[in-house]
XYZ file of C-alpha atoms in Angstrom:
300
model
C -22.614 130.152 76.092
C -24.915 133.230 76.668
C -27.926 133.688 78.552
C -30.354 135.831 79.728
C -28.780 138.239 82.356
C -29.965 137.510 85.739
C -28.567 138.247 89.015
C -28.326 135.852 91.661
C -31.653 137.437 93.214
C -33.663 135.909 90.619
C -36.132 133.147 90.754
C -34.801 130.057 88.802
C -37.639 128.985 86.810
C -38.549 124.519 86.455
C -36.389 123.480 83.944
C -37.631 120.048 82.238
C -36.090 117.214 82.699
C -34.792 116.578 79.250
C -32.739 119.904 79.417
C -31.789 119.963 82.965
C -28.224 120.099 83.866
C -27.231 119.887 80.516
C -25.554 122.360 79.157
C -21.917 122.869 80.429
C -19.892 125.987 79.791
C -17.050 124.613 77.551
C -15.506 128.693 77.088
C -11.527 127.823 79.256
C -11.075 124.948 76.454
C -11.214 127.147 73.418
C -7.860 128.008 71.925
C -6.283 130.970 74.054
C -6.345 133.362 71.475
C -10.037 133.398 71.234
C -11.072 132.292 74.972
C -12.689 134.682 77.180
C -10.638 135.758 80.110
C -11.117 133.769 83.400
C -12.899 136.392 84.611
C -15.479 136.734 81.970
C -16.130 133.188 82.260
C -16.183 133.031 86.056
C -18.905 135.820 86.182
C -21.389 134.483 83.286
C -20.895 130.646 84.137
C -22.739 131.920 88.203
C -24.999 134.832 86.487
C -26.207 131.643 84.164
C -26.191 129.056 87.225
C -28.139 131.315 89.965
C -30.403 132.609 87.303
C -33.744 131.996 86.041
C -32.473 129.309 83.506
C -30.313 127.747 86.094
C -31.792 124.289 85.921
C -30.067 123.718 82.720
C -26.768 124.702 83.996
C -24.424 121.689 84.060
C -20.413 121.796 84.671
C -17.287 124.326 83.791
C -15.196 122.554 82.013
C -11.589 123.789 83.067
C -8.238 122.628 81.242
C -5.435 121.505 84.719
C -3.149 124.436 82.929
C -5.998 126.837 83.549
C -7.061 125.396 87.097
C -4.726 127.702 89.646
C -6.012 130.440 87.593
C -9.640 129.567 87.856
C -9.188 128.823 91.573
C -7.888 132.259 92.447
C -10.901 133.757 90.313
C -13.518 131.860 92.408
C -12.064 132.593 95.448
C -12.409 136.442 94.806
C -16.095 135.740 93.234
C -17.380 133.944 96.295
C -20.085 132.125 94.796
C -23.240 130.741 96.227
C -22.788 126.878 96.420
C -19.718 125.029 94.972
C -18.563 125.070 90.978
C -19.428 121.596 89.505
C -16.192 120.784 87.462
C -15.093 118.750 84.192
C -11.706 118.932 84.302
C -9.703 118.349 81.088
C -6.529 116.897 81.049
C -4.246 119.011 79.002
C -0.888 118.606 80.721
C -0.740 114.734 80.345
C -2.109 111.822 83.053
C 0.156 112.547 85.543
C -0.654 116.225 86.360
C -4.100 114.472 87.326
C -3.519 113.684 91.274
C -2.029 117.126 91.479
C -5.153 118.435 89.875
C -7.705 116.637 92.328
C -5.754 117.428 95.003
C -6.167 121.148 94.572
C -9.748 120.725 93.836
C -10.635 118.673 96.936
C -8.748 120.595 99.202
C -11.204 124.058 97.818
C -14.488 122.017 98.459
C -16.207 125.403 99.425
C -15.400 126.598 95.330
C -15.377 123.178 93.358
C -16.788 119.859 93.172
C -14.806 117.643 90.854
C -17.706 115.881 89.052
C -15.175 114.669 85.785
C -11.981 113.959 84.699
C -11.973 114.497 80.959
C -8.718 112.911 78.284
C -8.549 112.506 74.764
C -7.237 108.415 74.004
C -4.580 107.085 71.579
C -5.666 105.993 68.310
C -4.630 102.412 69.970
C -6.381 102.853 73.065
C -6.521 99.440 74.695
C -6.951 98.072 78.130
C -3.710 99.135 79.655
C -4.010 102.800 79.256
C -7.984 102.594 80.447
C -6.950 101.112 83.299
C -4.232 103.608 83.694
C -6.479 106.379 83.840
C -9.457 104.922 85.667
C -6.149 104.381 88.686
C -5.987 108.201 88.122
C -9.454 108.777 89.102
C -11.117 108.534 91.763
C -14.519 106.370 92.274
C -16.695 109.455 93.106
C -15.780 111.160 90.120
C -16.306 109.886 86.351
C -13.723 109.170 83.620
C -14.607 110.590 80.351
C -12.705 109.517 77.358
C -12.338 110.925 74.235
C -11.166 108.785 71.206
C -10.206 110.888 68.530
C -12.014 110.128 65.023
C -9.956 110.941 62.056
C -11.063 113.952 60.008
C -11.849 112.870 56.505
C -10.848 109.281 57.474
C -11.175 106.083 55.248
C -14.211 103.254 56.078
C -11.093 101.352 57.801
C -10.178 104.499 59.687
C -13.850 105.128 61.153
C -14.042 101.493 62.189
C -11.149 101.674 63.904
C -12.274 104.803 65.737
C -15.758 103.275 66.511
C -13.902 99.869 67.624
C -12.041 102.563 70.384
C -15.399 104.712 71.483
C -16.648 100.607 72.068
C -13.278 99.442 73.925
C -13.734 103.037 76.377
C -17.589 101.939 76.927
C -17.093 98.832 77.883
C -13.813 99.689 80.365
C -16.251 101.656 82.073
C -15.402 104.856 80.970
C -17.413 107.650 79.264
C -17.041 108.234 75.538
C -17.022 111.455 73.962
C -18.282 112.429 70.813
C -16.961 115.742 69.104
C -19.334 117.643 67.148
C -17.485 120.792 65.793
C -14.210 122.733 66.190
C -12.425 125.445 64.268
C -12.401 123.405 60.934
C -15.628 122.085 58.759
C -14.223 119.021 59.196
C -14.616 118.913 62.639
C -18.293 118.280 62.601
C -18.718 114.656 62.099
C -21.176 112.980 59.459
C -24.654 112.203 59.876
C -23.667 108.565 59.163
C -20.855 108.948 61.594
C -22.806 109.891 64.553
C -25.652 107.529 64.233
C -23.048 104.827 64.562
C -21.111 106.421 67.619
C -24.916 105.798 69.353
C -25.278 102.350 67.904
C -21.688 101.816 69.580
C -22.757 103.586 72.655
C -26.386 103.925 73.127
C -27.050 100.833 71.393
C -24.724 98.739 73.692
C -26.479 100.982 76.663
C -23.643 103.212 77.103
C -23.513 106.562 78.444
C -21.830 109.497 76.295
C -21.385 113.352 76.600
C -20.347 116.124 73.707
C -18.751 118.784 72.966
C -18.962 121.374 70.539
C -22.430 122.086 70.015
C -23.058 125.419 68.717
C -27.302 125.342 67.948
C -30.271 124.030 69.646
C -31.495 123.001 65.992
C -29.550 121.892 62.987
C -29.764 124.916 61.082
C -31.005 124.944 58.091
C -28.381 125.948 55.583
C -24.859 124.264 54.877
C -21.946 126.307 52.566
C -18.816 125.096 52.143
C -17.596 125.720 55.421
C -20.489 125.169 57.091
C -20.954 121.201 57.172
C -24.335 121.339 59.134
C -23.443 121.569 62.157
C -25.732 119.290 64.459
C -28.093 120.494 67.170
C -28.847 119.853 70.700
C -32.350 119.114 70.946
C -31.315 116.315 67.595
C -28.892 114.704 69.095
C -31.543 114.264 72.378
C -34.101 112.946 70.310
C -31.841 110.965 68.304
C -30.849 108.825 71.248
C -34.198 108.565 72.137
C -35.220 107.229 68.447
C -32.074 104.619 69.073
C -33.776 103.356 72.047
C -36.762 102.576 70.217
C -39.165 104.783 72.450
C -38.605 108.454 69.999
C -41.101 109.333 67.328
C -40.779 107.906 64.031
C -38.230 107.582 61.562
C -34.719 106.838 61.651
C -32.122 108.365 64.057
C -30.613 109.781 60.941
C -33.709 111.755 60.207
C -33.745 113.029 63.786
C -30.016 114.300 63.423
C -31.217 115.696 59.928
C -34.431 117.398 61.064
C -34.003 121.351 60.666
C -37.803 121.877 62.088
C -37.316 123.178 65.313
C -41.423 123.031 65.919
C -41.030 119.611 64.666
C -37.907 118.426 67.152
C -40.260 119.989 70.096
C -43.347 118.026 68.992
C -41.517 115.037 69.309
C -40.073 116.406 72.513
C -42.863 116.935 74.417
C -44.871 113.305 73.012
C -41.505 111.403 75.334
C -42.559 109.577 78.035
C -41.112 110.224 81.370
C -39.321 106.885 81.577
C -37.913 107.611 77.819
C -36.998 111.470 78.886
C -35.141 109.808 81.993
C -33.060 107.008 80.227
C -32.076 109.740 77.189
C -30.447 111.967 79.896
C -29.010 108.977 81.916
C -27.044 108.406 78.825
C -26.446 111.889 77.227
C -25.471 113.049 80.385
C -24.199 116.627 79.087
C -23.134 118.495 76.532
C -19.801 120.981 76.499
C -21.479 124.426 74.268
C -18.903 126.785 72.694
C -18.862 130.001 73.726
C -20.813 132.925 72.406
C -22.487 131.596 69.077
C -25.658 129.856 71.019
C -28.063 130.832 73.616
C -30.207 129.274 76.122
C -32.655 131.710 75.555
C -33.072 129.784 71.591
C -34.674 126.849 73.946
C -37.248 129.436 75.520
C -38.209 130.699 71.989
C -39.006 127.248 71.065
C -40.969 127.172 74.110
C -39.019 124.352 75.845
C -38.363 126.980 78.421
């Protein structure tokens, strides 16, 4: 995730409420070969935050391996106000207490704002409850139920039937929408029904692996079409029944970025508010987009 350079001397500018908060620095969950040091990401995640774009600023998401490491770099780097953190369990369910433990106990650095797991295929009650015991009330479960890559109709049902069994346990599903490998990004057709499941059913969700503001406009063979931020707002909005016209489909297809603000800026407050009360955030890879792409389209 890169930004315009600011300092923490500069004057934050209003961010709208469709984009604000939403972008989290996802950088510490890339593979370790190709994440930035905790340094790097320590020092751009509070530039970004205490800047002029800080509005749209949301979490650092922080594997528990990577946590005493990310600590220590905080404490040296002082910052401003404390670190809003998704943390992502990587070391199994019962490094978890451990985990919060560390991060309540350095309230002046962190405020634990999620606890983030990938599911079983046969997620079911049991484990749900297992983790919800893990977490505590004041900070929110987030569940991620992996869909197979190139699965069968029976596979993607089965995956839907989980994001559906996490929703209604209480938890928050997550939807991943890219990765190393094209087959990482999900369909079209699978994401519209991950917000039938979710947004339909009015259930919250969050994301991860956004790379664009806008679906861009050309697909090769190991580009899929990857989807865009500013779609995926507006197609919740168009599965509420309160976006522009067309299907959600079209909104996740839509490669216009003039076209996706148009349809931005014609949301009513009350639409803009229930969008973001159920695409809470979004986790952005790295380096490939900028929050500056949302000032050239003038959202900023």
């Amino acid at each position: 995730m890169t930004t315009v350079p600011s300092g923490s001397s500069a004057d934050p500018w209003p961010i709208r409420p469709l984009l604000a908060g939403l972008v989290d620095d996802a950088s510490l969950v890339q593979p370790r070969m190709v994440a930035p040091g905790i340094d790097a990401v320590v020092a751009r995640y509070l530039s970004a935050r205490d800047g002029a774009y800080g509005g749209m600023i949301g979490h650092l998401v922080c594997p528990v391996s990577r946590l005493p490491a990310l600590v220590t770099e905080l404490a040296r780097s002082a910052p401003s106000r404390p670190v809003d953190l998704s943390l992502v369990v990587d070391t199994g369910l019962g490094a978890v207490p451990k985990a919060l433990s560390t991060v309540f106990s350095r309230s002046s650095l962190l405020t634990p704002r999620t606890v983030e797991t990938a599911a079983p295929p046969d997620v079911d009650a049991v484990w749900l409850e297992r983790v919800s015991e893990f977490v505590p009330d004041e900070v929110t479960p987030v569940v991620e139920p992996r869909r197979p890559l190139g699965g069968t109709a029976v596979e993607i049902d089965a995956w839907l039937d989980a994001v559906q069994r996490v929703a209604e346990h209480g938890c928050t599903p997550k939807l991943r929408c890219g990765g190393p490998r094209p087959s990482d990004v999900p369909s079209v057709a699978e994401v519209e029904r991950f917000l039938q499941v979710t947004v339909g059913k009015g259930r919250g969700f969050t994301a991860i692996g956004l790379r664009e503001a806008v679906r861009p406009s050309a697909e090769t063979e190991t580009d899929r079409g990857r989807h865009g931020v500013l779609n995926l707002l507006l197609a919740v909005a168009r599965e509420l029944g309160t976006g522009g016209e067309g299907s959600v489909g079209d909104a996740l297809r839509e490669t216009d970025g003039h076209a996706l603000v148009a349809e931005a800026e014609a949301l009513s407050g009350r639409t803009v508010d229930t969008v973001r009360g159920l695409f809470t955030c979004c986790g952005i890879d790295p380096d490939p987009m900028s929050i500056s792409e949302f000032a050239t389209l003038g959202l900023l």
